[in-house]
mmCIF file of C-alpha atoms in Angstrom:
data_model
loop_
_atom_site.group_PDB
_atom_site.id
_atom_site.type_symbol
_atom_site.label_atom_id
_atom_site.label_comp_id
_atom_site.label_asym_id
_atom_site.label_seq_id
_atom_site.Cartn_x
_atom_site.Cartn_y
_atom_site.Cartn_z
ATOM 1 C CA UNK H 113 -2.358 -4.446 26.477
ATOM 2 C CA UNK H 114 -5.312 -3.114 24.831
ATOM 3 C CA UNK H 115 -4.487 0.408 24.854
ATOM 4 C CA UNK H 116 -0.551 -0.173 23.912
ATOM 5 C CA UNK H 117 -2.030 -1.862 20.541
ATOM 6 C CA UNK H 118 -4.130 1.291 19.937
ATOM 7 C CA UNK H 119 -1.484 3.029 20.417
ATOM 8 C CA UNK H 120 0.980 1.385 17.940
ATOM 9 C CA UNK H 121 -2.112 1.116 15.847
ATOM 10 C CA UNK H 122 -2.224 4.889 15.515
ATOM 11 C CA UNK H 123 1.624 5.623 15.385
ATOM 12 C CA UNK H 124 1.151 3.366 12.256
ATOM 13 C CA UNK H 125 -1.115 4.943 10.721
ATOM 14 C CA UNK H 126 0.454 8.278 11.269
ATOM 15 C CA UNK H 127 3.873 7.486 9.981
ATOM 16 C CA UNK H 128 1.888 6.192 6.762
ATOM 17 C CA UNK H 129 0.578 9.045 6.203
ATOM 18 C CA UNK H 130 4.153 10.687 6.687
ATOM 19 C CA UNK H 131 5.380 8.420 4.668
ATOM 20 C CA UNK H 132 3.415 8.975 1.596
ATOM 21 C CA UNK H 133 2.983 12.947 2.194
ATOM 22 C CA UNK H 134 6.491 13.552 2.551
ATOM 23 C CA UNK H 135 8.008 10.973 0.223
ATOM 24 C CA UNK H 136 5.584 12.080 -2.250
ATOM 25 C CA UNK H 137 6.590 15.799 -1.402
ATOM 26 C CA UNK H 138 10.215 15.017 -1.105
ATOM 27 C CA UNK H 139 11.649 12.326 -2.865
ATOM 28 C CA UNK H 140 9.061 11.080 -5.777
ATOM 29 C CA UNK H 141 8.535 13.798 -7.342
ATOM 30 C CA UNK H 142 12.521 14.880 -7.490
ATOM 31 C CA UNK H 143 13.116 11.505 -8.676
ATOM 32 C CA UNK H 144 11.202 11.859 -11.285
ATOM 33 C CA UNK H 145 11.878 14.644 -12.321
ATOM 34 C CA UNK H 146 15.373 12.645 -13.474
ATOM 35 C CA UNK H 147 15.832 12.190 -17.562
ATOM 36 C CA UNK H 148 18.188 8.764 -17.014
ATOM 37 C CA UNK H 149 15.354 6.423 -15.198
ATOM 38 C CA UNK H 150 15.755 2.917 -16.926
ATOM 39 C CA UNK H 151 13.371 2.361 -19.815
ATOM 40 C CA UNK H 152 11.348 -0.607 -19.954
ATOM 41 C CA UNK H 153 8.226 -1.258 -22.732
ATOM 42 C CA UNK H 154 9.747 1.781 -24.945
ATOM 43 C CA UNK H 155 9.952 4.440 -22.373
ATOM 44 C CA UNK H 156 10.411 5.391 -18.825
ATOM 45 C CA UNK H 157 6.767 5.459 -17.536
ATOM 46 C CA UNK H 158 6.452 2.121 -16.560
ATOM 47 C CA UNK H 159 9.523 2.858 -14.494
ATOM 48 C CA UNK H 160 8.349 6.358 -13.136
ATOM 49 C CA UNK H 161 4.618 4.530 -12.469
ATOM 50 C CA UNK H 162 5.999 1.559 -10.296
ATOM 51 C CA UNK H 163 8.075 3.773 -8.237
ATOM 52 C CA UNK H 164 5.333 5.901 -7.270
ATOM 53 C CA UNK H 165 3.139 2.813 -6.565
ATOM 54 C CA UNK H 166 6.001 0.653 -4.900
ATOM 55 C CA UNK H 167 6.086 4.170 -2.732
ATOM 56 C CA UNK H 168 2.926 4.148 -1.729
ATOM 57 C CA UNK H 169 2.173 0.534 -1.036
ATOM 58 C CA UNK H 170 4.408 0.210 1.803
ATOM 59 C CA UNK H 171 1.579 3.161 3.228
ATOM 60 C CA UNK H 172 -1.124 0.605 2.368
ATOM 61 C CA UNK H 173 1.206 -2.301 4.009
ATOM 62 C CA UNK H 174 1.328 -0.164 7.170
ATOM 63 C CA UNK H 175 -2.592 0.433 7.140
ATOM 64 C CA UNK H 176 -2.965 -3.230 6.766
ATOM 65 C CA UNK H 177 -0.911 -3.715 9.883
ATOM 66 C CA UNK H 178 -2.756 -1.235 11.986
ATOM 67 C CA UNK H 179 -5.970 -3.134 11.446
ATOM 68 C CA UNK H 180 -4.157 -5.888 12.308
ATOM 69 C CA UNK H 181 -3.104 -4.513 15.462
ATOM 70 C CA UNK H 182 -6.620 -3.439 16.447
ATOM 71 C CA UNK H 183 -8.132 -6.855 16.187
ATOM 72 C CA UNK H 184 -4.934 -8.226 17.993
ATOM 73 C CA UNK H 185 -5.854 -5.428 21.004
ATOM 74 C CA UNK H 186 -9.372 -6.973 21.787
ATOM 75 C CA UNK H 187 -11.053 -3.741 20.959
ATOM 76 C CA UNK H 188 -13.449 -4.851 18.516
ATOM 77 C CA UNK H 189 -16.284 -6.711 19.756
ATOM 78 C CA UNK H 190 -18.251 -9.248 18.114
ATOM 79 C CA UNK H 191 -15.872 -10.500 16.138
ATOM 80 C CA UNK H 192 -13.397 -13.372 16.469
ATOM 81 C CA UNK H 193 -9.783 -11.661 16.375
ATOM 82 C CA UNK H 194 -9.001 -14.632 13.572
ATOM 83 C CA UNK H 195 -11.724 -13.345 11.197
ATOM 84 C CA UNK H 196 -10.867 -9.674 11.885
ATOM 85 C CA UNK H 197 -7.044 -10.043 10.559
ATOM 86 C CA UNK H 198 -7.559 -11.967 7.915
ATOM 87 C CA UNK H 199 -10.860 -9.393 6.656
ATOM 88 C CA UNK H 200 -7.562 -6.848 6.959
ATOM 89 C CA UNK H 201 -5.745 -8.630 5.264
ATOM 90 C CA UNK H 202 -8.168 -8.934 2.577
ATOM 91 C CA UNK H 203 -8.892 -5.611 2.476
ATOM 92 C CA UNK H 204 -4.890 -4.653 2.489
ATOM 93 C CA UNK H 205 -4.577 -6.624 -0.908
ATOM 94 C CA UNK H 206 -7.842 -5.245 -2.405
ATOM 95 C CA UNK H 207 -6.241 -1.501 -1.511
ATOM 96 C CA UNK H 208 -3.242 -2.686 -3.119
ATOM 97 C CA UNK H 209 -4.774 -4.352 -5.918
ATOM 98 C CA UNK H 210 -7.266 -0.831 -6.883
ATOM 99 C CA UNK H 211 -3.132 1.072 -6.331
ATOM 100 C CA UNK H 212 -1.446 -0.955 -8.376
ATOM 101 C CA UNK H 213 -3.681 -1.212 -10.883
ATOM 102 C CA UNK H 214 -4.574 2.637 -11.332
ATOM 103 C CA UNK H 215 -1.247 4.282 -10.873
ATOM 104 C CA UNK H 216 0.391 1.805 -13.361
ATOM 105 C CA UNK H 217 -3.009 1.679 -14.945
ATOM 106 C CA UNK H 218 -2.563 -2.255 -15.052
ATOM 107 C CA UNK H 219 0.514 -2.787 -16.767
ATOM 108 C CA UNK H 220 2.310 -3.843 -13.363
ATOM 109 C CA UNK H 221 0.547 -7.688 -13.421
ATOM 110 C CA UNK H 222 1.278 -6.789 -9.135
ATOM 111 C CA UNK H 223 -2.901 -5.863 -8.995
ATOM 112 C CA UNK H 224 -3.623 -9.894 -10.247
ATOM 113 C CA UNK H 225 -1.610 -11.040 -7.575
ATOM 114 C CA UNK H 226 -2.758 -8.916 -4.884
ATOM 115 C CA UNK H 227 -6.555 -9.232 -5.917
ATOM 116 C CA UNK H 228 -6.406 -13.152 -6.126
ATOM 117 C CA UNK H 229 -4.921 -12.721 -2.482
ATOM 118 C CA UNK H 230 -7.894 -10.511 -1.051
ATOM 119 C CA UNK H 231 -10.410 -13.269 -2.828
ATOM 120 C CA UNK H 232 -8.670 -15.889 -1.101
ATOM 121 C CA UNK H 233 -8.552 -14.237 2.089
ATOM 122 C CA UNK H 234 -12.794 -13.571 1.297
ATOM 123 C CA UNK H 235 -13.612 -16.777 0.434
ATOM 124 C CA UNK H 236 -12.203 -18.375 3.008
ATOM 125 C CA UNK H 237 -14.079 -16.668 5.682
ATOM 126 C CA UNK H 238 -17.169 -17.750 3.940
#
């Protein structure tokens, strides 16, 4: 079982990394390149912001998971599996968190959320 987690562990990560580098490459940047995007606080910025960040968070999502699925596999020793997914998990909403907040550069209140998560997460493995 240990090696199919790996495994799945690694196709995760890869297709991340597709996803951002080719979405990025592909679709965001066409996207925006479009003059009708909905305006919200006085311009479209906002708009053009949370779609690249809402793009890339499903990468950070997927990284999350793969850490997930390495504890899951047994493969790291000297920690309980428990504590190991929910330090990923904390460390998912941190990464999340530091995205939202710098490529919206705070005004989607998403970081708050997702870095009050990751504290929780912290705290309790205090």
């Amino acid at each position: 079982m240990t090696i199919l987690l790996i495994s799945a562990a690694i196709l995760t990560i890869a297709i991340g990394i597709a996803h951002s580098w080719l979405g990025e490459r592909f679709i965001i940047r066409r996207l925006l390149r479009r003059t009708d995007l909905p305006e919200l606080f006085g311009d479209d910025s906002f708009t053009r912001q949370t779609v690249r960040f809402a793009w890339h968070l499903t990468t950070i999502a997927w990284f999350g998971l793969a850490a997930v699925l390495v504890m899951l596999s047994g493969a790291v020793v000297g920690i309980r599996v428990s504590d190991g997914v929910v330090f990923a998990v904390a460390q998912t909403f941190i990464m999340s968190a530091v995205l939202a907040l710098i490529l919206t550069r705070g005004r989607h209140l998403s970081w708050i959320v997702f870095a009050v998560i990751a504290a929780l997460c912290l705290i309790a493995l205090a």
